[in-house]
Amino acid sequence: MPFVDEGHFLHSYFPEWHHAIRIPLLIMITGLTAIFTFLGTVMVKSKQSRKWD
């Protein structure tokens, strides 16, 4: 935090910079993986159901 001294108590409320980058990135990667896996399974099942018609 550029406007607050290094020893100020406010620093204890915020994660270190590498955690502030890695945690949202991990959440985004996990979410996108889940979304694309769901879309892939829906598309495969849709194609299989058309094959049987």
CSV table of N, CA and C in Angstrom, one decimal:
chain,number,residue,atom,x,y,z
A,1,MET,N,0.8,-1.2,0.0
A,1,MET,CA,0.0,0.0,0.0
A,1,MET,C,0.9,1.2,0.0
A,2,PRO,N,0.8,2.0,-1.0
A,2,PRO,CA,1.8,3.1,-1.2
A,2,PRO,C,1.6,4.3,-0.2
A,3,PHE,N,0.4,4.5,0.3
A,3,PHE,CA,0.1,5.7,1.2
A,3,PHE,C,0.1,5.4,2.7
A,4,VAL,N,0.4,4.1,3.0
A,4,VAL,CA,0.4,3.8,4.4
A,4,VAL,C,1.8,3.3,4.8
A,5,ASP,N,2.2,3.6,6.0
A,5,ASP,CA,3.5,3.2,6.5
A,5,ASP,C,3.6,1.7,6.5
A,6,GLU,N,4.8,1.2,6.5
A,6,GLU,CA,5.1,-0.3,6.4
A,6,GLU,C,4.6,-1.0,7.7
A,7,GLY,N,4.7,-0.3,8.9
A,7,GLY,CA,4.3,-1.0,10.1
A,7,GLY,C,2.9,-0.7,10.5
A,8,HIS,N,2.1,-0.1,9.7
A,8,HIS,CA,0.7,0.2,10.1
A,8,HIS,C,-0.1,-1.0,10.2
A,9,PHE,N,-1.1,-1.0,11.1
A,9,PHE,CA,-2.0,-2.2,11.4
A,9,PHE,C,-2.8,-2.6,10.2
A,10,LEU,N,-3.1,-1.7,9.3
A,10,LEU,CA,-3.9,-2.0,8.1
A,10,LEU,C,-3.3,-3.1,7.2
A,11,HIS,N,-2.0,-3.2,7.2
A,11,HIS,CA,-1.3,-4.2,6.4
A,11,HIS,C,-1.7,-5.6,6.8
A,12,SER,N,-2.1,-5.8,8.0
A,12,SER,CA,-2.5,-7.2,8.5
A,12,SER,C,-3.9,-7.6,7.9
A,13,TYR,N,-4.7,-6.7,7.3
A,13,TYR,CA,-5.9,-7.1,6.8
A,13,TYR,C,-5.9,-7.5,5.3
A,14,PHE,N,-4.7,-7.3,4.6
A,14,PHE,CA,-4.6,-7.6,3.2
A,14,PHE,C,-3.5,-8.7,3.0
A,15,PRO,N,-3.8,-9.6,2.1
A,15,PRO,CA,-2.8,-10.6,1.8
A,15,PRO,C,-1.5,-10.0,1.1
A,16,GLU,N,-0.5,-10.8,1.2
A,16,GLU,CA,0.7,-10.4,0.5
A,16,GLU,C,0.4,-10.4,-1.0
A,17,TRP,N,1.3,-9.7,-1.8
A,17,TRP,CA,1.0,-9.5,-3.2
A,17,TRP,C,0.9,-10.8,-4.0
A,18,HIS,N,1.7,-11.8,-3.6
A,18,HIS,CA,1.7,-13.1,-4.4
A,18,HIS,C,0.4,-13.9,-4.1
A,19,HIS,N,-0.1,-13.7,-2.9
A,19,HIS,CA,-1.4,-14.4,-2.6
A,19,HIS,C,-2.5,-13.6,-3.3
A,20,ALA,N,-2.4,-12.3,-3.4
A,20,ALA,CA,-3.5,-11.5,-4.0
A,20,ALA,C,-3.5,-11.8,-5.5
A,21,ILE,N,-2.5,-12.4,-6.1
A,21,ILE,CA,-2.5,-12.7,-7.5
A,21,ILE,C,-2.9,-14.2,-7.7
A,22,ARG,N,-2.3,-15.1,-6.9
A,22,ARG,CA,-2.5,-16.5,-7.1
A,22,ARG,C,-3.9,-17.0,-6.7
A,23,ILE,N,-4.5,-16.5,-5.7
A,23,ILE,CA,-5.8,-17.0,-5.3
A,23,ILE,C,-6.9,-16.7,-6.3
A,24,PRO,N,-7.0,-15.5,-6.8
A,24,PRO,CA,-8.0,-15.2,-7.9
A,24,PRO,C,-7.7,-16.0,-9.1
A,25,LEU,N,-6.4,-16.1,-9.5
A,25,LEU,CA,-6.1,-16.9,-10.7
A,25,LEU,C,-6.5,-18.4,-10.5
A,26,LEU,N,-6.2,-18.9,-9.4
A,26,LEU,CA,-6.6,-20.3,-9.1
A,26,LEU,C,-8.1,-20.5,-9.2
A,27,ILE,N,-8.9,-19.6,-8.6
A,27,ILE,CA,-10.3,-19.6,-8.7
A,27,ILE,C,-10.8,-19.5,-10.1
A,28,MET,N,-10.2,-18.6,-10.9
A,28,MET,CA,-10.6,-18.4,-12.3
A,28,MET,C,-10.3,-19.7,-13.1
A,29,ILE,N,-9.1,-20.3,-13.0
A,29,ILE,CA,-8.8,-21.5,-13.7
A,29,ILE,C,-9.7,-22.6,-13.3
A,30,THR,N,-10.0,-22.8,-12.1
A,30,THR,CA,-10.9,-23.8,-11.6
A,30,THR,C,-12.3,-23.6,-12.2
A,31,GLY,N,-12.8,-22.4,-12.2
A,31,GLY,CA,-14.1,-22.1,-12.7
A,31,GLY,C,-14.2,-22.4,-14.2
A,32,LEU,N,-13.2,-21.9,-14.9
A,32,LEU,CA,-13.2,-22.1,-16.4
A,32,LEU,C,-13.1,-23.6,-16.7
A,33,THR,N,-12.3,-24.3,-16.0
A,33,THR,CA,-12.2,-25.8,-16.2
A,33,THR,C,-13.6,-26.4,-16.0
A,34,ALA,N,-14.3,-26.1,-14.9
A,34,ALA,CA,-15.6,-26.6,-14.7
A,34,ALA,C,-16.6,-26.3,-15.7
A,35,ILE,N,-16.6,-25.0,-16.2
A,35,ILE,CA,-17.5,-24.6,-17.2
A,35,ILE,C,-17.3,-25.3,-18.5
A,36,PHE,N,-16.0,-25.4,-19.0
A,36,PHE,CA,-15.7,-26.1,-20.2
A,36,PHE,C,-15.9,-27.6,-20.2
A,37,THR,N,-15.7,-28.2,-19.0
A,37,THR,CA,-16.0,-29.6,-18.8
A,37,THR,C,-17.4,-29.9,-18.9
A,38,PHE,N,-18.2,-29.0,-18.3
A,38,PHE,CA,-19.7,-29.2,-18.4
A,38,PHE,C,-20.2,-29.0,-19.8
A,39,LEU,N,-19.7,-28.0,-20.5
A,39,LEU,CA,-20.1,-27.8,-21.9
A,39,LEU,C,-19.6,-29.0,-22.8
A,40,GLY,N,-18.5,-29.5,-22.6
A,40,GLY,CA,-18.0,-30.6,-23.3
A,40,GLY,C,-18.8,-31.9,-23.1
A,41,THR,N,-19.2,-32.1,-21.9
A,41,THR,CA,-20.1,-33.3,-21.6
A,41,THR,C,-21.4,-33.1,-22.2
A,42,VAL,N,-22.0,-31.9,-22.2
A,42,VAL,CA,-23.3,-31.7,-22.8
A,42,VAL,C,-23.2,-31.9,-24.3
A,43,MET,N,-22.2,-31.4,-24.9
A,43,MET,CA,-22.0,-31.5,-26.4
A,43,MET,C,-21.9,-33.0,-26.8
A,44,VAL,N,-21.1,-33.8,-26.0
A,44,VAL,CA,-20.9,-35.2,-26.3
A,44,VAL,C,-22.2,-35.9,-26.1
A,45,LYS,N,-22.9,-35.7,-25.1
A,45,LYS,CA,-24.2,-36.4,-24.8
A,45,LYS,C,-25.2,-36.0,-25.9
A,46,SER,N,-25.2,-34.7,-26.3
A,46,SER,CA,-26.1,-34.3,-27.4
A,46,SER,C,-25.8,-35.0,-28.7
A,47,LYS,N,-24.5,-35.2,-29.0
A,47,LYS,CA,-24.2,-35.8,-30.2
A,47,LYS,C,-24.5,-37.3,-30.2
A,48,GLN,N,-24.4,-37.9,-29.0
A,48,GLN,CA,-24.7,-39.4,-28.8
A,48,GLN,C,-26.2,-39.6,-29.0
A,49,SER,N,-27.0,-38.7,-28.4
A,49,SER,CA,-28.5,-38.8,-28.5
A,49,SER,C,-28.9,-38.6,-30.0
A,50,ARG,N,-28.3,-37.8,-30.8
A,50,ARG,CA,-28.6,-37.7,-32.2
A,50,ARG,C,-28.3,-38.9,-33.0
A,51,LYS,N,-27.2,-39.6,-32.6
A,51,LYS,CA,-26.8,-40.8,-33.3
A,51,LYS,C,-27.8,-41.9,-33.2
A,52,TRP,N,-28.5,-42.0,-32.0
A,52,TRP,CA,-29.5,-43.0,-31.8
A,52,TRP,C,-30.9,-42.7,-32.4
A,53,ASP,N,-31.1,-41.5,-32.8
A,53,ASP,CA,-32.4,-41.1,-33.4
A,53,ASP,C,-32.5,-41.6,-34.9
